């Protein structure tokens, strides 16, 4: 089977590509630096010729409201049009658990717009909603930092390791389209402020975390159910301690 992974050189993309190649599939790791650009359309038709499955893992370089909406709408339209012309049989996109609940955020409004384009495209599809990646904990801490204090919501999260995400994406690529959404999550549920506090302590970082219900996450106020899945998610196998011990400092 020929599989094209958009964003195939990134964190999840590179691991997904590796898994699928090891199973004997022809996999193209597509990104602007490999000559495939979903914004300009460069290289799309050539990459998608004869392709069975496309996995879209691309993310916007800017999270500013207008820029992120333009990215996901432009990229989505170009990619889906090229897939239709090439006769692609399965479109897979990675999105975020809670996207539809967090429309106060420009980023999540853009992700929902991307999902709507997919659903209206006529191409068989699977949307994978994932919880936050453990690899993002440092960036989340930085986003809430003021001086030596980190202000973060105490809402629940259930973060997942990138290796577990890549396992799931590879499995979905080899399965039939569900023409709907499936959800994946980490094995443990924690409060965001508590988990980032554990991460900073384990990292030897002296910053202190202050739970703040009004602290924003990509512009949105969180409730306890905003970022977690109660929709029978596929659970990852790697917990925080295992991830930190093997991956956090790579």
Short mmCIF file of N, CA and C in Angstrom, two decimals, residues 5-66:
data_model
loop_
_atom_site.label_atom_id
_atom_site.label_comp_id
_atom_site.label_asym_id
_atom_site.label_seq_id
_atom_site.Cartn_x
_atom_site.Cartn_y
_atom_site.Cartn_z
N UNK A 5 2.28 10.66 4.22
CA UNK A 5 2.12 11.29 5.53
C UNK A 5 2.47 12.77 5.41
N UNK A 6 1.45 13.62 5.45
CA UNK A 6 1.67 15.07 5.42
C UNK A 6 2.16 15.48 6.81
N UNK A 7 3.26 16.23 6.83
CA UNK A 7 3.91 16.49 8.11
C UNK A 7 4.72 15.28 8.55
N UNK A 8 5.22 14.56 7.58
CA UNK A 8 5.89 13.29 7.83
C UNK A 8 7.27 13.37 8.41
N UNK A 9 7.79 14.60 8.57
CA UNK A 9 9.12 14.76 9.18
C UNK A 9 9.02 15.31 10.61
N UNK A 10 7.81 15.52 11.11
CA UNK A 10 7.62 16.07 12.45
C UNK A 10 7.64 15.01 13.54
N UNK A 11 7.27 15.41 14.74
CA UNK A 11 7.32 14.52 15.91
C UNK A 11 6.51 13.25 15.70
N UNK A 12 5.23 13.40 15.41
CA UNK A 12 4.37 12.23 15.21
C UNK A 12 4.62 11.64 13.82
N UNK A 13 4.80 12.49 12.84
CA UNK A 13 4.96 12.03 11.47
C UNK A 13 6.13 11.09 11.28
N UNK A 14 7.30 11.47 11.80
CA UNK A 14 8.49 10.65 11.60
C UNK A 14 8.33 9.28 12.25
N UNK A 15 7.68 9.23 13.40
CA UNK A 15 7.48 7.95 14.08
C UNK A 15 6.43 7.10 13.36
N UNK A 16 5.41 7.74 12.82
CA UNK A 16 4.39 7.01 12.06
C UNK A 16 4.97 6.45 10.77
N UNK A 17 5.76 7.26 10.08
CA UNK A 17 6.42 6.81 8.85
C UNK A 17 7.29 5.59 9.13
N UNK A 18 8.06 5.64 10.20
CA UNK A 18 8.95 4.53 10.55
C UNK A 18 8.17 3.26 10.81
N UNK A 19 7.07 3.36 11.52
CA UNK A 19 6.26 2.18 11.83
C UNK A 19 5.68 1.55 10.57
N UNK A 20 5.17 2.37 9.67
CA UNK A 20 4.54 1.85 8.46
C UNK A 20 5.58 1.27 7.49
N UNK A 21 6.74 1.89 7.40
CA UNK A 21 7.79 1.34 6.54
C UNK A 21 8.27 -0.02 7.04
N UNK A 22 8.35 -0.16 8.36
CA UNK A 22 8.79 -1.44 8.92
C UNK A 22 7.80 -2.56 8.64
N UNK A 23 6.54 -2.18 8.34
CA UNK A 23 5.53 -3.17 7.98
C UNK A 23 5.48 -3.42 6.48
N UNK A 24 6.40 -2.79 5.74
CA UNK A 24 6.55 -3.09 4.33
C UNK A 24 5.80 -2.19 3.38
N UNK A 25 5.23 -1.11 3.86
CA UNK A 25 4.46 -0.22 2.99
C UNK A 25 5.35 0.85 2.37
N UNK A 26 4.92 1.32 1.20
CA UNK A 26 5.59 2.45 0.55
C UNK A 26 5.07 3.72 1.20
N UNK A 27 5.94 4.46 1.87
CA UNK A 27 5.51 5.63 2.62
C UNK A 27 6.32 6.84 2.20
N UNK A 28 5.61 7.92 1.87
CA UNK A 28 6.26 9.19 1.55
C UNK A 28 6.10 10.13 2.74
N UNK A 29 7.22 10.61 3.27
CA UNK A 29 7.20 11.61 4.34
C UNK A 29 7.15 12.98 3.68
N UNK A 30 5.95 13.54 3.59
CA UNK A 30 5.73 14.77 2.83
C UNK A 30 5.75 15.99 3.75
N UNK A 31 6.53 16.98 3.36
CA UNK A 31 6.58 18.25 4.09
C UNK A 31 7.22 19.28 3.15
N UNK A 32 7.12 20.57 3.47
CA UNK A 32 7.74 21.56 2.59
C UNK A 32 9.23 21.29 2.34
N UNK A 33 9.95 20.78 3.34
CA UNK A 33 11.38 20.55 3.11
C UNK A 33 11.67 19.27 2.33
N UNK A 34 10.63 18.51 2.00
CA UNK A 34 10.80 17.38 1.07
C UNK A 34 10.11 17.66 -0.26
N UNK A 35 9.69 18.94 -0.46
CA UNK A 35 9.13 19.35 -1.74
C UNK A 35 7.63 19.21 -1.88
N UNK A 36 6.92 18.99 -0.76
CA UNK A 36 5.46 18.87 -0.81
C UNK A 36 4.87 19.92 0.12
N UNK A 37 4.12 20.86 -0.45
CA UNK A 37 3.61 21.98 0.33
C UNK A 37 2.10 22.09 0.13
N UNK A 38 1.35 21.85 1.21
CA UNK A 38 -0.11 21.88 1.09
C UNK A 38 -0.67 23.30 1.01
N UNK A 39 0.12 24.30 1.34
CA UNK A 39 -0.35 25.69 1.25
C UNK A 39 -0.23 26.19 -0.18
N UNK A 40 0.90 25.96 -0.81
CA UNK A 40 1.09 26.41 -2.20
C UNK A 40 0.62 25.37 -3.21
N UNK A 41 0.49 24.13 -2.78
CA UNK A 41 0.15 23.03 -3.68
C UNK A 41 1.34 22.38 -4.34
N UNK A 42 2.54 22.92 -4.10
CA UNK A 42 3.75 22.39 -4.71
C UNK A 42 3.94 20.91 -4.37
N UNK A 43 4.12 20.09 -5.41
CA UNK A 43 4.47 18.69 -5.24
C UNK A 43 3.33 17.78 -4.82
N UNK A 44 2.14 18.32 -4.60
CA UNK A 44 1.03 17.50 -4.10
C UNK A 44 0.60 16.44 -5.11
N UNK A 45 0.35 16.85 -6.33
CA UNK A 45 -0.14 15.90 -7.33
C UNK A 45 0.85 14.77 -7.54
N UNK A 46 2.14 15.10 -7.59
CA UNK A 46 3.17 14.08 -7.81
C UNK A 46 3.23 13.11 -6.63
N UNK A 47 3.17 13.64 -5.41
CA UNK A 47 3.27 12.79 -4.23
C UNK A 47 2.07 11.87 -4.10
N UNK A 48 0.88 12.35 -4.50
CA UNK A 48 -0.34 11.58 -4.28
C UNK A 48 -0.66 10.61 -5.41
N UNK A 49 0.08 10.64 -6.48
CA UNK A 49 -0.20 9.72 -7.59
C UNK A 49 -0.09 8.27 -7.11
N UNK A 50 -1.17 7.52 -7.30
CA UNK A 50 -1.18 6.13 -6.91
C UNK A 50 -1.28 5.87 -5.42
N UNK A 51 -1.64 6.90 -4.66
CA UNK A 51 -1.69 6.78 -3.19
C UNK A 51 -3.02 6.20 -2.73
N UNK A 52 -2.94 5.28 -1.78
CA UNK A 52 -4.14 4.69 -1.19
C UNK A 52 -4.64 5.46 0.02
N UNK A 53 -3.71 5.89 0.88
CA UNK A 53 -4.06 6.49 2.17
C UNK A 53 -3.23 7.76 2.37
N UNK A 54 -3.87 8.82 2.87
CA UNK A 54 -3.17 10.03 3.26
C UNK A 54 -3.41 10.26 4.75
N UNK A 55 -2.33 10.50 5.49
CA UNK A 55 -2.42 10.87 6.90
C UNK A 55 -1.99 12.33 7.02
N UNK A 56 -2.87 13.18 7.48
CA UNK A 56 -2.56 14.61 7.61
C UNK A 56 -2.19 14.93 9.05
N UNK A 57 -0.90 15.20 9.25
CA UNK A 57 -0.38 15.55 10.58
C UNK A 57 0.18 16.96 10.61
N UNK A 58 -0.06 17.73 9.56
CA UNK A 58 0.50 19.07 9.47
C UNK A 58 -0.10 19.99 10.53
N UNK A 59 0.72 20.92 11.01
CA UNK A 59 0.24 21.89 11.99
C UNK A 59 0.67 23.29 11.57
N UNK A 60 -0.10 24.27 11.99
CA UNK A 60 0.17 25.65 11.62
C UNK A 60 1.43 26.16 12.29
N UNK A 61 2.28 26.89 11.57
CA UNK A 61 3.46 27.49 12.19
C UNK A 61 3.12 28.66 13.10
N UNK A 62 1.91 29.19 12.98
CA UNK A 62 1.45 30.29 13.83
C UNK A 62 0.12 29.93 14.46
N UNK A 63 -0.04 30.27 15.75
CA UNK A 63 -1.31 30.00 16.43
C UNK A 63 -2.15 31.27 16.55
N UNK A 64 -1.74 32.34 15.89
CA UNK A 64 -2.54 33.57 15.86
C UNK A 64 -3.85 33.27 15.13
N UNK A 65 -4.94 33.83 15.63
CA UNK A 65 -6.28 33.42 15.18
C UNK A 65 -6.45 33.38 13.67
N UNK A 66 -6.15 34.49 13.00
CA UNK A 66 -6.37 34.56 11.54
C UNK A 66 -5.40 33.65 10.79
#
